[in-house]
Amino acid sequence: MWSNSFIALSVAAYLPLAISTPIPNTSPNRPSVFPNTDQWPLATIGKALKAQLPDSELQSILAQVSQANIEATVRKLASFGTRHTLSSQTDPHRGIGAARTWITAKFQEAADASNGTMSVAWNSFIKYPGDNERIIFPVNITTVVATLRGSEDPERLYVTGGHYDSRNSNPIDFKGDAPGAVDDASGVAVSLELARIFATYKPKASIAFTAFAGEEQGLLGARNLAQTYKNNSVNVAAMVNLDMVGNSKAEDGTRDPYNIRLFCQGAPLTENSTITTSRLSIGGDNDSPSRNLGRHIYEVASNTFTEMTVRLIYRLDRYSRGGDHRPFLESGFNGVRFVQPNEDYTQQHQDVRVKNGKQYGDLVEFLDFEYNTRAAKVVASTMWSLANAPGEPRNVGVNVTTSDNFSQFKWDAPLGLPVEGYEIVYRETIEPHWTSVIEVGNVNWYNLTSATIHKDNVIFGVRSIGKGGYRSPAVLPFPFGCSRNC
Ligand SMILES: *[C@@H]1O[C@H](CO)[C@@H](O)[C@H](O)[C@H]1NC(C)=O
Ligand SMILES: *[C@@H]1O[C@H](CO)[C@@H](O)[C@H](O)[C@H]1NC(C)=O
Ligand SMILES: *[C@@H]1O[C@H](CO)[C@@H](O)[C@H](O)[C@H]1NC(C)=O
Ligand SMILES: *[C@@H]1O[C@H](CO)[C@@H](O)[C@H](O)[C@H]1NC(C)=O
Ligand SMILES: *[C@@H]1O[C@H](CO)[C@@H](O)[C@H](O)[C@H]1NC(C)=O
Ligand SMILES: *[C@@H]1O[C@H](CO)[C@@H](O)[C@H](O)[C@H]1NC(C)=O
Ligand SMILES: *[C@@H]1O[C@H](CO)[C@@H](O)[C@H](O)[C@H]1NC(C)=O
Ligand SMILES: [Zn+2]
């Protein structure tokens, strides 16, 4: 009895208190299904983020992308028989030297129509055997570079292009046919076609259209060009690699013609451990410069004008495969890789042959030039949008001095092209793309006072806006003012 009355007494002692101070019922309606997959947090500030569609100037560029030119380039490059790095440098018809001469002349044709804003150069060196089993004698590695000087912010450079060398089954067989139609005449064809069109326009930042050498022997040409830029303190704002963008067909014949993959690396390869520790402490591992470049490209290039959707892949490249964006990442620059959605391994790096009635080899007849042309429009939208926007805001930080309901950001203006304003973008941390945007005007700090749309609950980014509404990629703010764990 004693214990029962104690329980009765203690319940009674608490009840009046609970009744006299009810917790206000501000709960939303009970969801009809669990788990509730609506975006969370439920509050929104700002507005839904919309894609950046091509303006009339970019539309006119897209309208000029010529499928006939792209097809002619792929056929011409395949006609050199092989473009193996160790093949002839001097034969006028067959081998890498003949291909280099032809590519250089095509870039020069574009430059001739540029009124002096585009110039063509060779980035060339001799690679000696020793540290590379795919180099069996000294060989001249020459990347062709057509640089279009920006009209207002020429010190900021964007690089795009594909590799013109090819290979077949044996990586040191420099005699057998290696037409390299998809890998990577398809990428070089895009680079040449965009150089031709862009040469008569005036992007604000500079763009280098390239044809890389020595990719199949170990990314040799791209590495030398990246190091040349680094040694000369060139501000390479991003490198956009085009490697196999000419076919959407899988080995089983299924096609996926309206998607293109974009490989985007996580934490920068050159980031030091102090920065990486801070990145991990704030959940910034998915907001590297490459990932946010990828999200930007998705916003500017997935639309009815390109008839493509850019499918981000959150990794540097395919498993145990390489590409020419890698040496740029290794030199501390930003870089991403476009590649078609499917790969047919009976056509890639294969001797041209018929086995059991099946045709092997990277032949022109397998290409889908409509797809290659749509890929060119994606790259045109990407390069034009990057080169006409201001640079990214610098030193972007979020104030974590005290634990409070505020998310206070600060940043510095980009160098070069002036901005018209800035935007704070955000998304739920598990969303792949930015979902919301807050226009904050031409200021250098912003104090968001929301307990829900809060730095703990969402990922924020800051981006610049320039003339004509051209946006930069967003930048993840790093914490400042913290005393521990950041
Ligand atoms: C060509 O360049 C010259 C010198 O920079 C300039 O005066 C001229 O206006 C340009 N012409 C065109 C058509 O852009
Ligand atoms: C590579 O070959 C080209 C064409 O002959 C030549 O102009 C260039 O100087 C060579 N590069 C080197 C580093 O020797
Ligand atoms: C860049 O500079 C480094 C260090 O001086 C040097 O070893 C390398 O050969 C240079 N590379 C190029 C392509 O200029
Ligand atoms: C790490 O990198 C950052 C940004 O580049 C730099 O400010 C900092 O000094 C570096 N820290 C170390 C320990 O090297
Ligand atoms: C960061 O926040 C603290 C606390 O609210 C404030 O005192 C300080 O001024 C802020 N720092 C900056 C640079 O705004
Ligand atoms: C942010 O805004 C709130 C509300 O206006 C204010 O109380 C707070 O001090 C501001 N924080 C900073 C660091 O300015
Ligand atoms: C933070 O926001 C919550 C929810 O609006 C509010 O209940 C709380 O009092 C706020 N805290 C401070 C320190 O302002
Ligand atoms: Zn390739």
mmCIF file with all atom_site columns, N, CA and C in Angstrom, residues 38 74 94 146-147 156 158 166 187 209 219 297 322 345 354 366 370 376 388 437 443 455-456 483:
data_model
loop_
_atom_site.group_PDB
_atom_site.id
_atom_site.type_symbol
_atom_site.label_atom_id
_atom_site.label_alt_id
_atom_site.label_comp_id
_atom_site.label_asym_id
_atom_site.label_entity_id
_atom_site.label_seq_id
_atom_site.pdbx_PDB_ins_code
_atom_site.Cartn_x
_atom_site.Cartn_y
_atom_site.Cartn_z
_atom_site.occupancy
_atom_site.B_iso_or_equiv
_atom_site.pdbx_formal_charge
_atom_site.auth_seq_id
_atom_site.auth_comp_id
_atom_site.auth_asym_id
_atom_site.auth_atom_id
_atom_site.pdbx_PDB_model_num
ATOM 1  N N  . ASP A 1 38  ? 9.424  14.047  -48.518 1.00 0.00 ? 38  ASP A N  1
ATOM 2  C CA . ASP A 1 38  ? 9.482  15.471  -48.878 1.00 0.00 ? 38  ASP A CA 1
ATOM 3  C C  . ASP A 1 38  ? 10.828 16.038  -48.471 1.00 0.00 ? 38  ASP A C  1
ATOM 4  N N  . VAL A 1 74  ? 36.015 13.557  -87.678 1.00 0.00 ? 74  VAL A N  1
ATOM 5  C CA . VAL A 1 74  ? 36.222 12.187  -87.200 1.00 0.00 ? 74  VAL A CA 1
ATOM 6  C C  . VAL A 1 74  ? 36.719 11.299  -88.357 1.00 0.00 ? 74  VAL A C  1
ATOM 7  N N  . ARG A 1 94  ? 50.176 8.956   -93.067 1.00 0.00 ? 94  ARG A N  1
ATOM 8  C CA . ARG A 1 94  ? 49.835 8.007   -92.017 1.00 0.00 ? 94  ARG A CA 1
ATOM 9  C C  . ARG A 1 94  ? 50.609 8.342   -90.743 1.00 0.00 ? 94  ARG A C  1
ATOM 10 N N  . ALA A 1 146 ? 44.794 26.097  -79.167 1.00 0.00 ? 146 ALA A N  1
ATOM 11 C CA . ALA A 1 146 ? 44.284 27.326  -79.792 1.00 0.00 ? 146 ALA A CA 1
ATOM 12 C C  . ALA A 1 146 ? 43.660 28.163  -78.681 1.00 0.00 ? 146 ALA A C  1
ATOM 13 N N  . THR A 1 147 ? 44.287 29.281  -78.349 1.00 0.00 ? 147 THR A N  1
ATOM 14 C CA . THR A 1 147 ? 43.826 30.087  -77.214 1.00 0.00 ? 147 THR A CA 1
ATOM 15 C C  . THR A 1 147 ? 43.075 31.319  -77.706 1.00 0.00 ? 147 THR A C  1
ATOM 16 N N  . ARG A 1 156 ? 41.930 34.963  -66.798 1.00 0.00 ? 156 ARG A N  1
ATOM 17 C CA . ARG A 1 156 ? 41.240 33.741  -66.331 1.00 0.00 ? 156 ARG A CA 1
ATOM 18 C C  . ARG A 1 156 ? 41.020 32.822  -67.525 1.00 0.00 ? 156 ARG A C  1
ATOM 19 N N  . TYR A 1 158 ? 39.922 29.035  -69.226 1.00 0.00 ? 158 TYR A N  1
ATOM 20 C CA . TYR A 1 158 ? 39.257 27.730  -69.203 1.00 0.00 ? 158 TYR A CA 1
ATOM 21 C C  . TYR A 1 158 ? 39.842 26.892  -70.331 1.00 0.00 ? 158 TYR A C  1
ATOM 22 N N  . SER A 1 166 ? 45.894 7.693   -80.588 1.00 0.00 ? 166 SER A N  1
ATOM 23 C CA . SER A 1 166 ? 45.013 6.518   -80.528 1.00 0.00 ? 166 SER A CA 1
ATOM 24 C C  . SER A 1 166 ? 45.857 5.283   -80.224 1.00 0.00 ? 166 SER A C  1
ATOM 25 N N  . GLY A 1 187 ? 36.157 13.585  -79.383 1.00 0.00 ? 187 GLY A N  1
ATOM 26 C CA . GLY A 1 187 ? 36.443 14.726  -78.502 1.00 0.00 ? 187 GLY A CA 1
ATOM 27 C C  . GLY A 1 187 ? 37.192 15.835  -79.235 1.00 0.00 ? 187 GLY A C  1
ATOM 28 N N  . PHE A 1 209 ? 41.292 25.833  -76.576 1.00 0.00 ? 209 PHE A N  1
ATOM 29 C CA . PHE A 1 209 ? 40.776 24.627  -77.231 1.00 0.00 ? 209 PHE A CA 1
ATOM 30 C C  . PHE A 1 209 ? 41.997 23.779  -77.583 1.00 0.00 ? 209 PHE A C  1
ATOM 31 N N  . LEU A 1 219 ? 48.909 9.966   -70.207 1.00 0.00 ? 219 LEU A N  1
ATOM 32 C CA . LEU A 1 219 ? 48.451 11.355  -70.011 1.00 0.00 ? 219 LEU A CA 1
ATOM 33 C C  . LEU A 1 219 ? 49.600 12.350  -70.173 1.00 0.00 ? 219 LEU A C  1
ATOM 34 N N  . ILE A 1 297 ? 27.630 22.942  -64.392 1.00 0.00 ? 297 ILE A N  1
ATOM 35 C CA . ILE A 1 297 ? 27.502 22.475  -65.779 1.00 0.00 ? 297 ILE A CA 1
ATOM 36 C C  . ILE A 1 297 ? 26.129 21.839  -65.989 1.00 0.00 ? 297 ILE A C  1
ATOM 37 N N  . GLY A 1 322 ? 42.134 6.346   -66.834 1.00 0.00 ? 322 GLY A N  1
ATOM 38 C CA . GLY A 1 322 ? 42.637 7.707   -66.661 1.00 0.00 ? 322 GLY A CA 1
ATOM 39 C C  . GLY A 1 322 ? 42.095 8.640   -67.723 1.00 0.00 ? 322 GLY A C  1
ATOM 40 N N  . TYR A 1 345 ? 33.393 -2.275  -74.984 1.00 0.00 ? 345 TYR A N  1
ATOM 41 C CA . TYR A 1 345 ? 34.805 -2.654  -74.846 1.00 0.00 ? 345 TYR A CA 1
ATOM 42 C C  . TYR A 1 345 ? 35.311 -3.489  -76.027 1.00 0.00 ? 345 TYR A C  1
ATOM 43 N N  . VAL A 1 354 ? 37.913 -9.115  -87.406 1.00 0.00 ? 354 VAL A N  1
ATOM 44 C CA . VAL A 1 354 ? 36.632 -9.821  -87.281 1.00 0.00 ? 354 VAL A CA 1
ATOM 45 C C  . VAL A 1 354 ? 36.921 -11.144 -86.590 1.00 0.00 ? 354 VAL A C  1
ATOM 46 N N  . PHE A 1 366 ? 30.826 2.982   -86.286 1.00 0.00 ? 366 PHE A N  1
ATOM 47 C CA . PHE A 1 366 ? 30.091 2.783   -85.028 1.00 0.00 ? 366 PHE A CA 1
ATOM 48 C C  . PHE A 1 366 ? 29.605 4.097   -84.410 1.00 0.00 ? 366 PHE A C  1
ATOM 49 N N  . GLU A 1 370 ? 24.835 12.340  -84.539 1.00 0.00 ? 370 GLU A N  1
ATOM 50 C CA . GLU A 1 370 ? 23.831 13.195  -83.880 1.00 0.00 ? 370 GLU A CA 1
ATOM 51 C C  . GLU A 1 370 ? 24.167 13.329  -82.401 1.00 0.00 ? 370 GLU A C  1
ATOM 52 N N  . ALA A 1 376 ? 28.632 18.241  -78.359 1.00 0.00 ? 376 ALA A N  1
ATOM 53 C CA . ALA A 1 376 ? 29.312 19.513  -78.664 1.00 0.00 ? 376 ALA A CA 1
ATOM 54 C C  . ALA A 1 376 ? 28.496 20.694  -78.137 1.00 0.00 ? 376 ALA A C  1
ATOM 55 N N  . ASN A 1 388 ? 31.747 33.689  -69.628 1.00 0.00 ? 388 ASN A N  1
ATOM 56 C CA . ASN A 1 388 ? 31.043 34.971  -69.589 1.00 0.00 ? 388 ASN A CA 1
ATOM 57 C C  . ASN A 1 388 ? 30.583 35.367  -68.188 1.00 0.00 ? 388 ASN A C  1
ATOM 58 N N  . VAL A 1 437 ? 17.705 29.257  -53.844 1.00 0.00 ? 437 VAL A N  1
ATOM 59 C CA . VAL A 1 437 ? 18.627 30.374  -54.045 1.00 0.00 ? 437 VAL A CA 1
ATOM 60 C C  . VAL A 1 437 ? 18.096 31.620  -53.333 1.00 0.00 ? 437 VAL A C  1
ATOM 61 N N  . VAL A 1 443 ? 26.886 42.626  -52.098 1.00 0.00 ? 443 VAL A N  1
ATOM 62 C CA . VAL A 1 443 ? 27.410 42.777  -50.735 1.00 0.00 ? 443 VAL A CA 1
ATOM 63 C C  . VAL A 1 443 ? 28.533 41.759  -50.553 1.00 0.00 ? 443 VAL A C  1
ATOM 64 N N  . LYS A 1 455 ? 23.104 26.492  -41.044 1.00 0.00 ? 455 LYS A N  1
ATOM 65 C CA . LYS A 1 455 ? 24.341 25.841  -41.501 1.00 0.00 ? 455 LYS A CA 1
ATOM 66 C C  . LYS A 1 455 ? 24.466 24.390  -41.018 1.00 0.00 ? 455 LYS A C  1
ATOM 67 N N  . ASP A 1 456 ? 23.807 24.055  -39.907 1.00 0.00 ? 456 ASP A N  1
ATOM 68 C CA . ASP A 1 456 ? 23.867 22.667  -39.424 1.00 0.00 ? 456 ASP A CA 1
ATOM 69 C C  . ASP A 1 456 ? 22.996 21.721  -40.261 1.00 0.00 ? 456 ASP A C  1
ATOM 70 N N  . SER A 1 483 ? 36.836 27.561  -32.350 1.00 0.00 ? 483 SER A N  1
ATOM 71 C CA . SER A 1 483 ? 37.906 27.280  -31.402 1.00 0.00 ? 483 SER A CA 1
ATOM 72 C C  . SER A 1 483 ? 38.294 25.803  -31.431 1.00 0.00 ? 483 SER A C  1
#
